[in-house]
Amino acid sequence: MIKSGIKNTIAFWISVMLIIAIFSCFESYSAGNTRQEEKVVRVGYFQDYATILEPANEGSMGYGYDYLQEIAKYTGWNYQFIKCSWDEGITLLREGKIDIFGPMQKTEEREIFFDFPNVQMGMEYGVLFADKNSGILYEDLDYFNGMRVGTEKENYYTGVMEEYCKEKGIRVTYVYTDAVDIGKELKAGLYDTYITGDLQAIPDTTVVARLSFEPYYYATTKGNREIVEGINNALKNIFRNDKYFEQKLYEKYFSNRDISKPGITKSEAELIKKYKKLTVGCDSNSRPLQYFDETTGQTSGISMDILKEVANLCGLEFEFIPMDGKSARQLEKADLWVGSFNHNGLKNLEYTDTYLNVPMLLVSDKLVNLSDKLTIAMYSYDGKNGAQLLKEYPQFSVDKYATADEAFQSFKMKKADAMFVPAYTYDELEQVNNQELYCVYATDIKCRMNIGISERFPKEMINILNKGIASLDNDVINTIIYKNTSAGAYNGSISMLVKDNAWLVLGLVTVFFVLLLIVIEASNKRLKSVLYIDSSTGKSSLAKFRMDARALLNNAKPDEYMLVSIDVNNFKYINDIYGYETGNQVLKILAEHIEMILPGEIILTTRRSADNFVFISKTCNKDKIFESMSDDQHLRRDVQEILGPDYNLTLSIGVYVIHQPMKNISVMLDYANIAKKTVKGRVGNPIAEYTPEMDQHMELKKKITVGMEAGLLHGEFITCMQPKYSLADEKLIGAEVLVRWKHPELGMLSPLLFIPLFEENGFIEKLDMYIFETTCKMIQKWNKATIDKIPRISVNISRVTLGRKNLVKELKEITEKYEIQTNDMEIEITEGTLERNADRIIKIINDLKSVGFYVSIDDFGSGYSSLSILKDMPADIIKIDKEFLSETFDSQKGKKIINSIIKMSKELKLETVAEGIETREQAEA
């Protein structure tokens, strides 16, 4: 009965504590837990290559599938998976018809067309697969020489194979395939081996060579920042919450595959026999990675246990010797070395592949802003990652220490703001100092652990060790890590502890209950500080603003308040040129000036993101606030004190008068932002007030953006011809191609509605090339239908398309495809394009003329530097802008200006075309 009563008491107190903890944390959690609007992301996948395995089953869809689902927990995305071949996937991604494709390696060439996350999503080997019954031996170079290698056109590992062939002195022939069943083609003898990544599942095959160990990523279309930033943020959260996530996922899908067994060649087997036992020198002060255990008198740690597995897989024996690295003679004893490679005696080592990737963390005992100038303590073992840290955070200063203890003591004595440590070292720190509360910041940096090999050994020894490393079982690695971290030291049974020490446990639970309440209260205060205070400005956070705004507007009358959104124009350049610390100073100044526009009348204010501030004020003060904000000399003066007297700070400001106070705060913010976008970059009045027409305009832009790809695919963009006549004899001498969009919902759209938007989002490149090819196709048709010579046709090329790589070559190839002479085509470039980057555009004009195209400058007279352009411009024709013609023709002075332009053009041997001549008087002038 007594024991039963004790159990009931314990159960009661534990239940009470859990309930209180949950409710105490609920307010903080709900304030910060705003879920992003769900987005459908299109994911292309190549069958059986990591993303989705077929046949898939519930709970084991594939490595990439599980990874993307984990990312979705932080982004709110839903996925549409699209099955495709490798070549199809690359094309669809390049054209923006899918959002994500992979896994793939990141190369300079691919980065031209695709964007990649900051952090890799795994590692894979480039391998040669052969049919398991082929009889091909591992790295049988005699057989390899002259063999046929299957591959795809966009296969990264084809280039790796080329390097391998050069290194080994062999030649191979490539057989390009886009087949799904590679195993079947290998069995049929269509090629001898197949080159790919080891993530690809090919049944009934064996690995006959490993070529390289490469990081891989899931890529997105160039410029799709929403996807890249979503993945980057999600990956940081994933590794912060579970640093073993990748290892667990890899173990789930790949640990039991045959490719994990190392293939040892005959010559390598002889080398292993010769060097059976090797001495491994290692750092002895890097717990728990590697350290000298005084209780056993041996070197222990994660590295040691993993390397024992490597030795076992390779048929070697390792003897570990602790070294401090100060004695050259001591270092000479070692055949291999693991640890820091910064010692003077370790300059001529060869290195293996990475046997362990350890995430690097920034750890502080207080909340810090990573954009501030911080002093970071690190010890020599982590020092090899110091350059990466400074590259990612150039404002940091780094102090290096000989041991982890010295670095930690410096940090404890407040000589450093944070420590830069491997994740497992942090685990140790947290266990040993469990009374301390640490703030942990994930980085994109990983400590890559390799084995250094003395130069006196044959290079084949590296290959042997690399094979052993590649064959490591991730389940074994995870067990080793767990055993060596402090988390693995406590394996006692809670039920036995309660049974044997019931009264003691009850007392401890009671004490714990009291302490828990204290900790929860302190944590709530700290969480509220994080949630409700913006660290950059010291003002209210967006979460606090939303709460206070809702409370204010619950009792508000229609039109009583207005919400204002403010952006600093070109703020990115302030950060890039002056640094993040200076950028933060500017933000603080702006936050203070907003509150001082009308003291006491700016009711709520916050920084929404980066340089975007919002505030709520009484509508009755609208005119005074607008007047003050449009010309705030005090703000400019304060900013110039930081950035210099030549810097002129400008703002873009959008206003929404709150007609419906109960409307969602997010919608109000969107309305203010819509108004702000209409004045972005405007010279003069920087303020716009939201109107429903703006929303209609944004909706129109959205429909145009959503429908542009389908419009091109379905032939909705149509061409029209505007004729050109000679004034001398009124004969037709040419025509200009114009484009219109026959939109299925919006009807016939003027180019003024869609061309500017296409220039913003880059779609104009596709449209320009489509219109040029459509025109060439039409001219070819005319040429075949008539014996008369077709007059010269001009086609517009936008400033965006002029930056396209190999543009001139592509245009010439299109004319050749349709059997058209380049001198029958005229390329039109707007005058404004020349003003932006005259030297580059002049070079492009010369390149176009060198292959036979005529070049004209459109809209001449619309810019501010028309006459200065004439002297350097190598074009053939100028087209006087219609508006310029209309505005100047009504006066004698205007007529003289036009006549002077025409006369000057003749002297420079330029043809002149006047747009929009509508009367005989204009023609005769």
PDB file of C-alpha atoms in Angstrom, residues 586-825:
ATOM      1  CA  VAL A 586      21.676  53.636 -39.978  1.00  0.00           C
ATOM      2  CA  LEU A 587      18.706  51.437 -39.019  1.00  0.00           C
ATOM      3  CA  LYS A 588      18.841  52.669 -35.409  1.00  0.00           C
ATOM      4  CA  ILE A 589      18.918  56.293 -36.569  1.00  0.00           C
ATOM      5  CA  LEU A 590      15.929  55.701 -38.868  1.00  0.00           C
ATOM      6  CA  ALA A 591      13.979  53.988 -36.041  1.00  0.00           C
ATOM      7  CA  GLU A 592      14.604  56.971 -33.734  1.00  0.00           C
ATOM      8  CA  HIS A 593      13.655  59.519 -36.422  1.00  0.00           C
ATOM      9  CA  ILE A 594      10.381  57.742 -37.158  1.00  0.00           C
ATOM     10  CA  GLU A 595       9.333  58.148 -33.532  1.00  0.00           C
ATOM     11  CA  MET A 596      10.418  61.823 -33.606  1.00  0.00           C
ATOM     12  CA  ILE A 597       8.484  62.769 -36.783  1.00  0.00           C
ATOM     13  CA  LEU A 598       5.616  63.897 -34.574  1.00  0.00           C
ATOM     14  CA  PRO A 599       6.514  63.115 -30.943  1.00  0.00           C
ATOM     15  CA  GLY A 600       3.704  61.228 -29.259  1.00  0.00           C
ATOM     16  CA  GLU A 601       1.693  60.804 -32.481  1.00  0.00           C
ATOM     17  CA  ILE A 602       3.557  57.788 -33.884  1.00  0.00           C
ATOM     18  CA  ILE A 603       1.727  55.185 -31.822  1.00  0.00           C
ATOM     19  CA  LEU A 604       3.357  51.881 -32.851  1.00  0.00           C
ATOM     20  CA  THR A 605       6.550  51.264 -34.807  1.00  0.00           C
ATOM     21  CA  THR A 606       8.709  48.263 -35.741  1.00  0.00           C
ATOM     22  CA  ARG A 607      11.264  46.994 -38.231  1.00  0.00           C
ATOM     23  CA  ARG A 608       9.519  44.417 -40.411  1.00  0.00           C
ATOM     24  CA  SER A 609      12.596  43.055 -42.215  1.00  0.00           C
ATOM     25  CA  ALA A 610      16.069  44.295 -43.239  1.00  0.00           C
ATOM     26  CA  ASP A 611      15.486  48.024 -43.942  1.00  0.00           C
ATOM     27  CA  ASN A 612      11.662  47.905 -43.999  1.00  0.00           C
ATOM     28  CA  PHE A 613      10.008  49.849 -41.137  1.00  0.00           C
ATOM     29  CA  VAL A 614       6.287  50.154 -40.435  1.00  0.00           C
ATOM     30  CA  PHE A 615       4.338  52.347 -38.037  1.00  0.00           C
ATOM     31  CA  ILE A 616       0.754  53.238 -37.145  1.00  0.00           C
ATOM     32  CA  SER A 617      -0.392  56.814 -36.586  1.00  0.00           C
ATOM     33  CA  LYS A 618      -3.574  58.845 -36.432  1.00  0.00           C
ATOM     34  CA  THR A 619      -4.900  59.670 -39.905  1.00  0.00           C
ATOM     35  CA  CYS A 620      -5.623  63.250 -38.876  1.00  0.00           C
ATOM     36  CA  ASN A 621      -1.850  63.886 -38.772  1.00  0.00           C
ATOM     37  CA  LYS A 622      -1.331  62.539 -42.315  1.00  0.00           C
ATOM     38  CA  ASP A 623      -0.338  65.806 -44.023  1.00  0.00           C
ATOM     39  CA  LYS A 624       2.112  66.825 -41.282  1.00  0.00           C
ATOM     40  CA  ILE A 625       3.728  63.371 -41.260  1.00  0.00           C
ATOM     41  CA  PHE A 626       4.016  63.278 -45.061  1.00  0.00           C
ATOM     42  CA  GLU A 627       5.568  66.746 -45.140  1.00  0.00           C
ATOM     43  CA  SER A 628       8.110  65.814 -42.484  1.00  0.00           C
ATOM     44  CA  MET A 629       9.008  62.447 -44.046  1.00  0.00           C
ATOM     45  CA  SER A 630       9.360  63.642 -47.641  1.00  0.00           C
ATOM     46  CA  ASP A 631      12.111  66.090 -46.719  1.00  0.00           C
ATOM     47  CA  ASP A 632      13.676  65.049 -43.401  1.00  0.00           C
ATOM     48  CA  GLN A 633      16.852  67.124 -43.316  1.00  0.00           C
ATOM     49  CA  HIS A 634      17.665  65.998 -39.756  1.00  0.00           C
ATOM     50  CA  LEU A 635      17.644  62.342 -40.838  1.00  0.00           C
ATOM     51  CA  ARG A 636      19.885  63.051 -43.835  1.00  0.00           C
ATOM     52  CA  ARG A 637      22.294  65.025 -41.667  1.00  0.00           C
ATOM     53  CA  ASP A 638      22.575  62.249 -39.056  1.00  0.00           C
ATOM     54  CA  VAL A 639      23.124  59.599 -41.752  1.00  0.00           C
ATOM     55  CA  GLN A 640      25.770  61.764 -43.459  1.00  0.00           C
ATOM     56  CA  GLU A 641      27.685  61.957 -40.176  1.00  0.00           C
ATOM     57  CA  ILE A 642      28.142  58.163 -40.509  1.00  0.00           C
ATOM     58  CA  LEU A 643      28.343  57.653 -44.293  1.00  0.00           C
ATOM     59  CA  GLY A 644      29.935  60.946 -45.328  1.00  0.00           C
ATOM     60  CA  PRO A 645      28.617  64.291 -46.664  1.00  0.00           C
ATOM     61  CA  ASP A 646      28.149  62.981 -50.245  1.00  0.00           C
ATOM     62  CA  TYR A 647      25.647  60.281 -49.323  1.00  0.00           C
ATOM     63  CA  ASN A 648      22.033  61.290 -49.942  1.00  0.00           C
ATOM     64  CA  LEU A 649      19.651  58.925 -48.137  1.00  0.00           C
ATOM     65  CA  THR A 650      16.311  58.452 -49.932  1.00  0.00           C
ATOM     66  CA  LEU A 651      13.203  56.569 -48.836  1.00  0.00           C
ATOM     67  CA  SER A 652      10.231  54.867 -50.491  1.00  0.00           C
ATOM     68  CA  ILE A 653       7.016  55.203 -48.471  1.00  0.00           C
ATOM     69  CA  GLY A 654       3.666  53.463 -48.835  1.00  0.00           C
ATOM     70  CA  VAL A 655       0.552  54.348 -46.826  1.00  0.00           C
ATOM     71  CA  TYR A 656      -2.654  52.438 -46.142  1.00  0.00           C
ATOM     72  CA  VAL A 657      -5.513  54.314 -44.458  1.00  0.00           C
ATOM     73  CA  ILE A 658      -7.197  51.645 -42.328  1.00  0.00           C
ATOM     74  CA  HIS A 659     -10.787  51.676 -43.599  1.00  0.00           C
ATOM     75  CA  GLN A 660     -11.584  48.310 -41.980  1.00  0.00           C
ATOM     76  CA  PRO A 661      -9.862  48.041 -38.562  1.00  0.00           C
ATOM     77  CA  MET A 662     -10.803  44.356 -38.159  1.00  0.00           C
ATOM     78  CA  LYS A 663      -8.959  43.361 -41.340  1.00  0.00           C
ATOM     79  CA  ASN A 664      -5.983  41.025 -40.922  1.00  0.00           C
ATOM     80  CA  ILE A 665      -2.759  42.921 -40.008  1.00  0.00           C
ATOM     81  CA  SER A 666      -0.824  41.013 -42.701  1.00  0.00           C
ATOM     82  CA  VAL A 667      -3.256  42.256 -45.364  1.00  0.00           C
ATOM     83  CA  MET A 668      -2.798  45.844 -44.148  1.00  0.00           C
ATOM     84  CA  LEU A 669       0.973  45.443 -44.377  1.00  0.00           C
ATOM     85  CA  ASP A 670       0.593  44.073 -47.914  1.00  0.00           C
ATOM     86  CA  TYR A 671      -1.521  47.082 -48.952  1.00  0.00           C
ATOM     87  CA  ALA A 672       1.093  49.521 -47.638  1.00  0.00           C
ATOM     88  CA  ASN A 673       3.822  47.584 -49.448  1.00  0.00           C
ATOM     89  CA  ILE A 674       1.859  47.613 -52.720  1.00  0.00           C
ATOM     90  CA  ALA A 675       1.668  51.423 -52.486  1.00  0.00           C
ATOM     91  CA  LYS A 676       5.377  51.623 -51.623  1.00  0.00           C
ATOM     92  CA  LYS A 677       6.384  49.597 -54.695  1.00  0.00           C
ATOM     93  CA  THR A 678       4.759  52.176 -56.989  1.00  0.00           C
ATOM     94  CA  VAL A 679       7.255  54.851 -55.852  1.00  0.00           C
ATOM     95  CA  LYS A 680      10.343  52.629 -55.501  1.00  0.00           C
ATOM     96  CA  GLY A 681      13.244  54.491 -57.090  1.00  0.00           C
ATOM     97  CA  ARG A 682      11.074  57.502 -58.003  1.00  0.00           C
ATOM     98  CA  VAL A 683      12.791  60.914 -58.108  1.00  0.00           C
ATOM     99  CA  GLY A 684      10.772  63.537 -56.243  1.00  0.00           C
ATOM    100  CA  ASN A 685       7.784  62.723 -54.050  1.00  0.00           C
ATOM    101  CA  PRO A 686       8.568  59.317 -52.462  1.00  0.00           C
ATOM    102  CA  ILE A 687       5.102  58.752 -50.900  1.00  0.00           C
ATOM    103  CA  ALA A 688       2.119  56.859 -52.305  1.00  0.00           C
ATOM    104  CA  GLU A 689      -1.229  56.094 -50.693  1.00  0.00           C
ATOM    105  CA  TYR A 690      -2.868  52.751 -51.374  1.00  0.00           C
ATOM    106  CA  THR A 691      -5.872  52.657 -53.693  1.00  0.00           C
ATOM    107  CA  PRO A 692      -7.886  49.641 -54.895  1.00  0.00           C
ATOM    108  CA  GLU A 693      -6.567  50.335 -58.413  1.00  0.00           C
ATOM    109  CA  MET A 694      -3.064  49.500 -57.193  1.00  0.00           C
ATOM    110  CA  ASP A 695      -4.297  46.117 -56.054  1.00  0.00           C
ATOM    111  CA  GLN A 696      -5.858  45.582 -59.466  1.00  0.00           C
ATOM    112  CA  HIS A 697      -2.523  46.500 -61.059  1.00  0.00           C
ATOM    113  CA  MET A 698      -0.705  44.013 -58.816  1.00  0.00           C
ATOM    114  CA  GLU A 699      -3.293  41.359 -59.692  1.00  0.00           C
ATOM    115  CA  LEU A 700      -2.715  42.095 -63.369  1.00  0.00           C
ATOM    116  CA  LYS A 701       1.049  41.736 -62.893  1.00  0.00           C
ATOM    117  CA  LYS A 702       0.461  38.442 -61.102  1.00  0.00           C
ATOM    118  CA  LYS A 703      -1.698  37.107 -63.945  1.00  0.00           C
ATOM    119  CA  ILE A 704       0.882  38.206 -66.488  1.00  0.00           C
ATOM    120  CA  THR A 705       3.706  36.540 -64.547  1.00  0.00           C
ATOM    121  CA  VAL A 706       1.778  33.309 -63.985  1.00  0.00           C
ATOM    122  CA  GLY A 707       0.719  33.065 -67.644  1.00  0.00           C
ATOM    123  CA  MET A 708       3.927  34.047 -69.444  1.00  0.00           C
ATOM    124  CA  GLU A 709       5.472  30.555 -69.763  1.00  0.00           C
ATOM    125  CA  ALA A 710       2.196  29.020 -70.954  1.00  0.00           C
ATOM    126  CA  GLY A 711       1.721  31.947 -73.330  1.00  0.00           C
ATOM    127  CA  LEU A 712       5.034  31.257 -75.021  1.00  0.00           C
ATOM    128  CA  LEU A 713       4.358  27.520 -75.143  1.00  0.00           C
ATOM    129  CA  HIS A 714       0.893  27.951 -76.717  1.00  0.00           C
ATOM    130  CA  GLY A 715       1.853  30.637 -79.250  1.00  0.00           C
ATOM    131  CA  GLU A 716      -0.123  33.454 -77.598  1.00  0.00           C
ATOM    132  CA  PHE A 717       2.576  36.057 -78.411  1.00  0.00           C
ATOM    133  CA  ILE A 718       1.914  37.231 -81.954  1.00  0.00           C
ATOM    134  CA  THR A 719       3.944  39.431 -84.276  1.00  0.00           C
ATOM    135  CA  CYS A 720       2.709  42.471 -86.227  1.00  0.00           C
ATOM    136  CA  MET A 721       4.570  44.455 -88.870  1.00  0.00           C
ATOM    137  CA  GLN A 722       4.879  48.250 -88.841  1.00  0.00           C
ATOM    138  CA  PRO A 723       5.970  49.338 -92.344  1.00  0.00           C
ATOM    139  CA  LYS A 724       8.782  51.819 -93.129  1.00  0.00           C
ATOM    140  CA  TYR A 725       8.499  54.082 -96.185  1.00  0.00           C
ATOM    141  CA  SER A 726      11.042  56.177 -98.036  1.00  0.00           C
ATOM    142  CA  LEU A 727      10.059  59.869 -98.017  1.00  0.00           C
ATOM    143  CA  ALA A 728      11.762  60.324-101.376  1.00  0.00           C
ATOM    144  CA  ASP A 729       9.493  58.037-103.424  1.00  0.00           C
ATOM    145  CA  GLU A 730       7.040  56.724-100.802  1.00  0.00           C
ATOM    146  CA  LYS A 731       8.093  53.125-101.495  1.00  0.00           C
ATOM    147  CA  LEU A 732       8.100  50.377 -98.856  1.00  0.00           C
ATOM    148  CA  ILE A 733      11.721  49.879 -97.723  1.00  0.00           C
ATOM    149  CA  GLY A 734      11.309  47.756 -94.608  1.00  0.00           C
ATOM    150  CA  ALA A 735       9.276  46.934 -91.550  1.00  0.00           C
ATOM    151  CA  GLU A 736       9.598  46.733 -87.766  1.00  0.00           C
ATOM    152  CA  VAL A 737       8.346  43.684 -85.887  1.00  0.00           C
ATOM    153  CA  LEU A 738       5.988  44.500 -83.006  1.00  0.00           C
ATOM    154  CA  VAL A 739       4.712  42.005 -80.450  1.00  0.00           C
ATOM    155  CA  ARG A 740       1.272  41.680 -78.921  1.00  0.00           C
ATOM    156  CA  TRP A 741      -0.030  39.128 -76.394  1.00  0.00           C
ATOM    157  CA  LYS A 742      -3.370  37.479 -77.112  1.00  0.00           C
ATOM    158  CA  HIS A 743      -4.033  36.502 -73.499  1.00  0.00           C
ATOM    159  CA  PRO A 744      -6.793  33.865 -73.069  1.00  0.00           C
ATOM    160  CA  GLU A 745      -8.336  35.763 -70.119  1.00  0.00           C
ATOM    161  CA  LEU A 746      -7.227  39.394 -70.480  1.00  0.00           C
ATOM    162  CA  GLY A 747      -7.561  39.692 -74.265  1.00  0.00           C
ATOM    163  CA  MET A 748      -5.094  41.547 -76.502  1.00  0.00           C
ATOM    164  CA  LEU A 749      -2.381  43.125 -74.328  1.00  0.00           C
ATOM    165  CA  SER A 750      -0.168  46.059 -75.299  1.00  0.00           C
ATOM    166  CA  PRO A 751       3.593  45.530 -74.845  1.00  0.00           C
ATOM    167  CA  LEU A 752       3.541  48.476 -72.408  1.00  0.00           C
ATOM    168  CA  LEU A 753       1.743  46.163 -69.969  1.00  0.00           C
ATOM    169  CA  PHE A 754       4.101  43.202 -70.125  1.00  0.00           C
ATOM    170  CA  ILE A 755       7.527  44.219 -71.535  1.00  0.00           C
ATOM    171  CA  PRO A 756       8.660  46.223 -68.434  1.00  0.00           C
ATOM    172  CA  LEU A 757       7.623  43.334 -66.168  1.00  0.00           C
ATOM    173  CA  PHE A 758       9.445  40.796 -68.362  1.00  0.00           C
ATOM    174  CA  GLU A 759      12.588  42.955 -68.187  1.00  0.00           C
ATOM    175  CA  GLU A 760      12.342  42.828 -64.378  1.00  0.00           C
ATOM    176  CA  ASN A 761      11.903  39.057 -64.095  1.00  0.00           C
ATOM    177  CA  GLY A 762      14.233  38.089 -66.981  1.00  0.00           C
ATOM    178  CA  PHE A 763      11.541  36.422 -69.134  1.00  0.00           C
ATOM    179  CA  ILE A 764      12.245  39.024 -71.827  1.00  0.00           C
ATOM    180  CA  GLU A 765      15.249  36.920 -72.934  1.00  0.00           C
ATOM    181  CA  LYS A 766      13.008  34.000 -73.903  1.00  0.00           C
ATOM    182  CA  LEU A 767      10.499  36.328 -75.577  1.00  0.00           C
ATOM    183  CA  ASP A 768      13.181  38.190 -77.588  1.00  0.00           C
ATOM    184  CA  MET A 769      14.682  34.945 -78.875  1.00  0.00           C
ATOM    185  CA  TYR A 770      11.204  33.564 -79.652  1.00  0.00           C
ATOM    186  CA  ILE A 771      10.189  36.694 -81.615  1.00  0.00           C
ATOM    187  CA  PHE A 772      13.501  36.723 -83.516  1.00  0.00           C
ATOM    188  CA  GLU A 773      13.119  33.057 -84.521  1.00  0.00           C
ATOM    189  CA  THR A 774       9.418  33.512 -85.381  1.00  0.00           C
ATOM    190  CA  THR A 775      10.363  36.451 -87.625  1.00  0.00           C
ATOM    191  CA  CYS A 776      13.087  34.430 -89.374  1.00  0.00           C
ATOM    192  CA  LYS A 777      10.626  31.582 -89.926  1.00  0.00           C
ATOM    193  CA  MET A 778       8.136  34.066 -91.455  1.00  0.00           C
ATOM    194  CA  ILE A 779      10.792  35.592 -93.758  1.00  0.00           C
ATOM    195  CA  GLN A 780      11.792  32.115 -94.963  1.00  0.00           C
ATOM    196  CA  LYS A 781       8.152  31.431 -95.819  1.00  0.00           C
ATOM    197  CA  TRP A 782       7.903  34.715 -97.736  1.00  0.00           C
ATOM    198  CA  ASN A 783      11.150  34.014 -99.611  1.00  0.00           C
ATOM    199  CA  LYS A 784       9.803  30.680-100.816  1.00  0.00           C
ATOM    200  CA  ALA A 785       6.469  32.208-101.862  1.00  0.00           C
ATOM    201  CA  THR A 786       7.754  35.165-103.923  1.00  0.00           C
ATOM    202  CA  ILE A 787      10.572  36.043-106.307  1.00  0.00           C
ATOM    203  CA  ASP A 788      10.666  39.654-105.069  1.00  0.00           C
ATOM    204  CA  LYS A 789      13.331  40.552-102.523  1.00  0.00           C
ATOM    205  CA  ILE A 790      11.902  40.989 -99.023  1.00  0.00           C
ATOM    206  CA  PRO A 791      12.819  44.419 -97.541  1.00  0.00           C
ATOM    207  CA  ARG A 792      14.948  44.592 -94.414  1.00  0.00           C
ATOM    208  CA  ILE A 793      13.072  43.603 -91.255  1.00  0.00           C
ATOM    209  CA  SER A 794      13.986  45.055 -87.836  1.00  0.00           C
ATOM    210  CA  VAL A 795      13.560  43.219 -84.518  1.00  0.00           C
ATOM    211  CA  ASN A 796      13.883  44.723 -81.012  1.00  0.00           C
ATOM    212  CA  ILE A 797      16.407  43.211 -78.584  1.00  0.00           C
ATOM    213  CA  SER A 798      16.059  44.363 -74.957  1.00  0.00           C
ATOM    214  CA  ARG A 799      18.889  45.536 -72.715  1.00  0.00           C
ATOM    215  CA  VAL A 800      18.481  42.348 -70.640  1.00  0.00           C
ATOM    216  CA  THR A 801      18.925  40.062 -73.652  1.00  0.00           C
ATOM    217  CA  LEU A 802      22.012  42.000 -74.748  1.00  0.00           C
ATOM    218  CA  GLY A 803      23.743  40.602 -71.658  1.00  0.00           C
ATOM    219  CA  ARG A 804      23.047  37.029 -72.817  1.00  0.00           C
ATOM    220  CA  LYS A 805      26.161  34.904 -73.283  1.00  0.00           C
ATOM    221  CA  ASN A 806      26.851  34.026 -76.968  1.00  0.00           C
ATOM    222  CA  LEU A 807      23.929  36.215 -78.134  1.00  0.00           C
ATOM    223  CA  VAL A 808      25.501  37.145 -81.495  1.00  0.00           C
ATOM    224  CA  LYS A 809      26.392  33.514 -82.200  1.00  0.00           C
ATOM    225  CA  GLU A 810      22.823  32.378 -81.379  1.00  0.00           C
ATOM    226  CA  LEU A 811      21.231  35.046 -83.614  1.00  0.00           C
ATOM    227  CA  LYS A 812      23.500  34.104 -86.519  1.00  0.00           C
ATOM    228  CA  GLU A 813      22.739  30.385 -86.061  1.00  0.00           C
ATOM    229  CA  ILE A 814      18.990  31.118 -86.208  1.00  0.00           C
ATOM    230  CA  THR A 815      19.354  33.040 -89.488  1.00  0.00           C
ATOM    231  CA  GLU A 816      21.407  30.175 -90.940  1.00  0.00           C
ATOM    232  CA  LYS A 817      18.757  27.667 -89.783  1.00  0.00           C
ATOM    233  CA  TYR A 818      16.108  29.515 -91.852  1.00  0.00           C
ATOM    234  CA  GLU A 819      18.472  30.343 -94.762  1.00  0.00           C
ATOM    235  CA  ILE A 820      18.329  34.121 -94.236  1.00  0.00           C
ATOM    236  CA  GLN A 821      21.151  36.585 -94.885  1.00  0.00           C
ATOM    237  CA  THR A 822      22.103  38.570 -91.797  1.00  0.00           C
ATOM    238  CA  ASN A 823      22.157  41.804 -93.852  1.00  0.00           C
ATOM    239  CA  ASP A 824      18.413  41.332 -94.392  1.00  0.00           C
ATOM    240  CA  MET A 825      17.895  41.739 -90.636  1.00  0.00           C
TER     241      MET A 825
END
